[in-house]
Amino acid sequence: MKTRVFIAALAAVAATAMPQAATKSITLPPDGVQLKESILPGFAKAQASCVACHSAEYMRYQPPTAARPYWDSMVKRMKVVFKAPIDDADMPAIVDYLVKTYGNEQGK
Ligand code: HEC
């Protein structure tokens, strides 16, 4: 008897919880965009430090006119605001890679 009541209660909980879960689902933009390959030393460092939280999609949508200071503050912002685990010593190389790959020093 007791188990049956328990199961009925569980079913009731599941029935009320399910529609809620369905309405709360969100569709994220397509992910899995990789960083553009490069022979620059910052490429490997960026792979280690920049795509743990989001894909390289974010870099791709930055303005190609963005100059070095823009990328520099971007990397710092990731560390300060979002606590990205980036070594200060790696920052110049990462910024160099970013500005030459996605910013205004492309092809230089
Ligand atoms: C600890 C997690 C984390 C790491 C690691 C990280 N980011 Fe981010 N990044 C975020 C979050 C959170 C946002 C903001 C997302 C949003 O606003 O939708 C963001 C946004 C961005 C954006 C979009 C522009 C903007 O200002 O919001 C760029 C570009 C970016 N990150 C680049 C980088 C680069 C380059 C690195 C490596 C140096 C990096 N991220 C590492 C968490 C991280």
mmCIF file of C-alpha atoms and ligand atoms in Angstrom:
data_model
loop_
_atom_site.group_PDB
_atom_site.id
_atom_site.type_symbol
_atom_site.label_atom_id
_atom_site.label_comp_id
_atom_site.label_asym_id
_atom_site.label_seq_id
_atom_site.Cartn_x
_atom_site.Cartn_y
_atom_site.Cartn_z
ATOM 1 C CA MET A 1 0.000 0.000 0.000
ATOM 2 C CA LYS A 2 2.608 2.477 1.091
ATOM 3 C CA THR A 3 4.786 1.916 -1.991
ATOM 4 C CA ARG A 4 1.851 2.485 -4.265
ATOM 5 C CA VAL A 5 1.078 5.833 -2.686
ATOM 6 C CA PHE A 6 4.735 6.724 -3.003
ATOM 7 C CA ILE A 7 4.836 5.826 -6.690
ATOM 8 C CA ALA A 8 1.666 7.806 -7.323
ATOM 9 C CA ALA A 9 3.243 10.794 -5.616
ATOM 10 C CA LEU A 10 6.381 10.422 -7.730
ATOM 11 C CA ALA A 11 4.346 10.287 -10.914
ATOM 12 C CA ALA A 12 2.542 13.450 -9.884
ATOM 13 C CA VAL A 13 5.846 15.212 -9.262
ATOM 14 C CA ALA A 14 7.223 14.045 -12.591
ATOM 15 C CA ALA A 15 4.100 15.203 -14.414
ATOM 16 C CA THR A 16 4.331 18.686 -12.946
ATOM 17 C CA ALA A 17 8.082 18.962 -13.319
ATOM 18 C CA MET A 18 8.279 17.865 -16.964
ATOM 19 C CA PRO A 19 6.493 20.703 -18.739
ATOM 20 C CA GLN A 20 8.571 23.113 -16.705
ATOM 21 C CA ALA A 21 11.783 21.483 -17.874
ATOM 22 C CA ALA A 22 10.573 21.686 -21.447
ATOM 23 C CA THR A 23 9.812 25.405 -21.301
ATOM 24 C CA LYS A 24 13.176 26.096 -19.698
ATOM 25 C CA SER A 25 15.231 24.491 -22.449
ATOM 26 C CA ILE A 26 17.224 26.970 -24.495
ATOM 27 C CA THR A 27 18.799 26.612 -27.892
ATOM 28 C CA LEU A 28 22.413 27.679 -27.993
ATOM 29 C CA PRO A 29 24.051 28.891 -31.197
ATOM 30 C CA PRO A 30 26.031 26.270 -33.109
ATOM 31 C CA ASP A 31 29.177 25.589 -31.170
ATOM 32 C CA GLY A 32 32.439 23.809 -31.802
ATOM 33 C CA VAL A 33 34.085 26.485 -33.904
ATOM 34 C CA GLN A 34 37.831 25.970 -33.640
ATOM 35 C CA LEU A 35 40.497 28.633 -33.420
ATOM 36 C CA LYS A 36 42.210 29.321 -36.731
ATOM 37 C CA GLU A 37 45.429 27.384 -36.948
ATOM 38 C CA SER A 38 48.642 29.360 -36.828
ATOM 39 C CA ILE A 39 52.367 28.910 -36.441
ATOM 40 C CA LEU A 40 52.372 31.741 -33.906
ATOM 41 C CA PRO A 41 53.234 30.622 -30.373
ATOM 42 C CA GLY A 42 50.047 32.231 -29.096
ATOM 43 C CA PHE A 43 47.924 29.731 -30.997
ATOM 44 C CA ALA A 44 48.611 26.871 -28.598
ATOM 45 C CA LYS A 45 48.285 29.177 -25.624
ATOM 46 C CA ALA A 46 44.944 30.481 -26.876
ATOM 47 C CA GLN A 47 43.771 26.909 -27.366
ATOM 48 C CA ALA A 48 44.684 26.223 -23.766
ATOM 49 C CA SER A 49 43.238 29.447 -22.332
ATOM 50 C CA CYS A 50 40.487 30.753 -24.563
ATOM 51 C CA VAL A 51 38.107 28.027 -25.588
ATOM 52 C CA ALA A 52 37.318 26.380 -22.273
ATOM 53 C CA CYS A 53 34.195 28.482 -21.737
ATOM 54 C CA HIS A 54 33.092 29.321 -25.262
ATOM 55 C CA SER A 55 34.059 28.350 -28.775
ATOM 56 C CA ALA A 56 36.211 30.388 -31.148
ATOM 57 C CA GLU A 57 32.944 31.690 -32.595
ATOM 58 C CA TYR A 58 33.366 34.664 -30.265
ATOM 59 C CA MET A 59 36.719 35.620 -31.748
ATOM 60 C CA ARG A 60 35.383 35.280 -35.271
ATOM 61 C CA TYR A 61 32.672 37.845 -34.633
ATOM 62 C CA GLN A 62 35.019 40.547 -33.466
ATOM 63 C CA PRO A 63 35.623 43.385 -35.930
ATOM 64 C CA PRO A 64 38.572 42.618 -38.253
ATOM 65 C CA THR A 65 39.581 46.252 -37.751
ATOM 66 C CA ALA A 66 40.157 45.623 -34.042
ATOM 67 C CA ALA A 67 43.669 46.690 -33.096
ATOM 68 C CA ARG A 68 46.115 45.297 -30.563
ATOM 69 C CA PRO A 69 44.847 47.324 -27.553
ATOM 70 C CA TYR A 70 41.346 46.001 -28.190
ATOM 71 C CA TRP A 71 42.523 42.397 -28.007
ATOM 72 C CA ASP A 72 44.727 43.180 -25.072
ATOM 73 C CA SER A 73 41.811 44.506 -23.054
ATOM 74 C CA MET A 74 39.659 41.613 -24.242
ATOM 75 C CA VAL A 75 42.109 39.055 -22.872
ATOM 76 C CA LYS A 76 42.438 41.002 -19.628
ATOM 77 C CA ARG A 77 38.662 41.264 -19.355
ATOM 78 C CA MET A 78 38.355 37.490 -19.714
ATOM 79 C CA LYS A 79 40.750 37.056 -16.833
ATOM 80 C CA VAL A 80 39.495 39.804 -14.522
ATOM 81 C CA VAL A 81 35.761 39.571 -15.135
ATOM 82 C CA PHE A 82 35.274 35.904 -15.951
ATOM 83 C CA LYS A 83 38.240 34.488 -14.019
ATOM 84 C CA ALA A 84 39.732 32.818 -17.080
ATOM 85 C CA PRO A 85 42.845 30.908 -16.016
ATOM 86 C CA ILE A 86 45.333 32.840 -18.137
ATOM 87 C CA ASP A 87 48.939 33.247 -17.109
ATOM 88 C CA ASP A 88 50.022 36.912 -17.313
ATOM 89 C CA ALA A 89 53.214 35.754 -19.023
ATOM 90 C CA ASP A 90 51.157 34.165 -21.826
ATOM 91 C CA MET A 91 49.073 37.249 -22.505
ATOM 92 C CA PRO A 92 51.352 39.043 -25.006
ATOM 93 C CA ALA A 93 51.628 35.906 -27.152
ATOM 94 C CA ILE A 94 47.879 35.318 -27.046
ATOM 95 C CA VAL A 95 47.151 38.941 -27.948
ATOM 96 C CA ASP A 96 49.700 38.723 -30.774
ATOM 97 C CA TYR A 97 47.993 35.617 -32.141
ATOM 98 C CA LEU A 98 44.523 37.169 -31.850
ATOM 99 C CA VAL A 99 45.324 40.469 -33.543
ATOM 100 C CA LYS A 100 47.171 38.710 -36.375
ATOM 101 C CA THR A 101 44.457 36.118 -36.832
ATOM 102 C CA TYR A 102 41.228 37.985 -36.150
ATOM 103 C CA GLY A 103 42.214 41.649 -35.866
ATOM 104 C CA ASN A 104 43.743 44.392 -37.971
ATOM 105 C CA GLU A 105 47.165 42.760 -38.312
ATOM 106 C CA GLN A 106 45.904 39.872 -40.436
ATOM 107 C CA GLY A 107 48.353 38.989 -43.169
ATOM 108 C CA LYS A 108 51.196 40.798 -41.479
HETATM 109 C C1 HEC B 1 36.391 31.433 -17.644
HETATM 110 C C2 HEC B 1 35.647 31.381 -18.878
HETATM 111 C C3 HEC B 1 36.224 32.105 -20.079
HETATM 112 C C4 HEC B 1 37.464 31.945 -20.632
HETATM 113 C C5 HEC B 1 38.548 30.968 -20.227
HETATM 114 C C6 HEC B 1 37.523 32.881 -21.744
HETATM 115 N N1 HEC B 1 36.337 33.537 -21.867
HETATM 116 FE FE1 HEC B 1 35.833 34.824 -23.365
HETATM 117 N N2 HEC B 1 33.990 35.036 -22.564
HETATM 118 C C7 HEC B 1 33.551 34.447 -21.398
HETATM 119 C C8 HEC B 1 32.228 34.931 -21.100
HETATM 120 C C9 HEC B 1 31.380 34.512 -19.897
HETATM 121 C C10 HEC B 1 31.894 35.827 -22.131
HETATM 122 C C11 HEC B 1 30.632 36.642 -22.271
HETATM 123 C C12 HEC B 1 29.605 35.814 -22.911
HETATM 124 C C13 HEC B 1 28.414 36.634 -23.258
HETATM 125 O O1 HEC B 1 28.388 37.829 -22.975
HETATM 126 O O2 HEC B 1 27.523 36.036 -23.848
HETATM 127 C C14 HEC B 1 33.007 35.854 -23.038
HETATM 128 C C15 HEC B 1 33.031 36.593 -24.230
HETATM 129 C C16 HEC B 1 34.093 36.657 -25.100
HETATM 130 C C17 HEC B 1 34.121 37.390 -26.343
HETATM 131 C C18 HEC B 1 32.939 38.108 -26.964
HETATM 132 C C19 HEC B 1 33.033 39.573 -26.825
HETATM 133 C C20 HEC B 1 32.641 40.061 -25.480
HETATM 134 O O3 HEC B 1 33.203 41.103 -25.092
HETATM 135 O O4 HEC B 1 31.770 39.495 -24.831
HETATM 136 C C21 HEC B 1 35.366 37.239 -26.867
HETATM 137 C C22 HEC B 1 35.908 37.827 -28.156
HETATM 138 C C23 HEC B 1 36.118 36.414 -25.952
HETATM 139 N N3 HEC B 1 35.305 36.061 -24.905
HETATM 140 C C24 HEC B 1 37.427 36.066 -26.125
HETATM 141 C C25 HEC B 1 38.161 35.280 -25.249
HETATM 142 C C26 HEC B 1 39.580 35.058 -25.362
HETATM 143 C C27 HEC B 1 40.461 35.653 -26.433
HETATM 144 C C28 HEC B 1 39.938 34.232 -24.342
HETATM 145 C C29 HEC B 1 41.322 33.746 -23.972
HETATM 146 C C30 HEC B 1 42.276 34.777 -23.688
HETATM 147 C C31 HEC B 1 38.717 33.929 -23.591
HETATM 148 N N4 HEC B 1 37.666 34.609 -24.175
HETATM 149 C C32 HEC B 1 38.649 33.081 -22.516
HETATM 150 C C33 HEC B 1 34.236 33.536 -20.643
HETATM 151 C C34 HEC B 1 35.523 33.108 -20.864
#
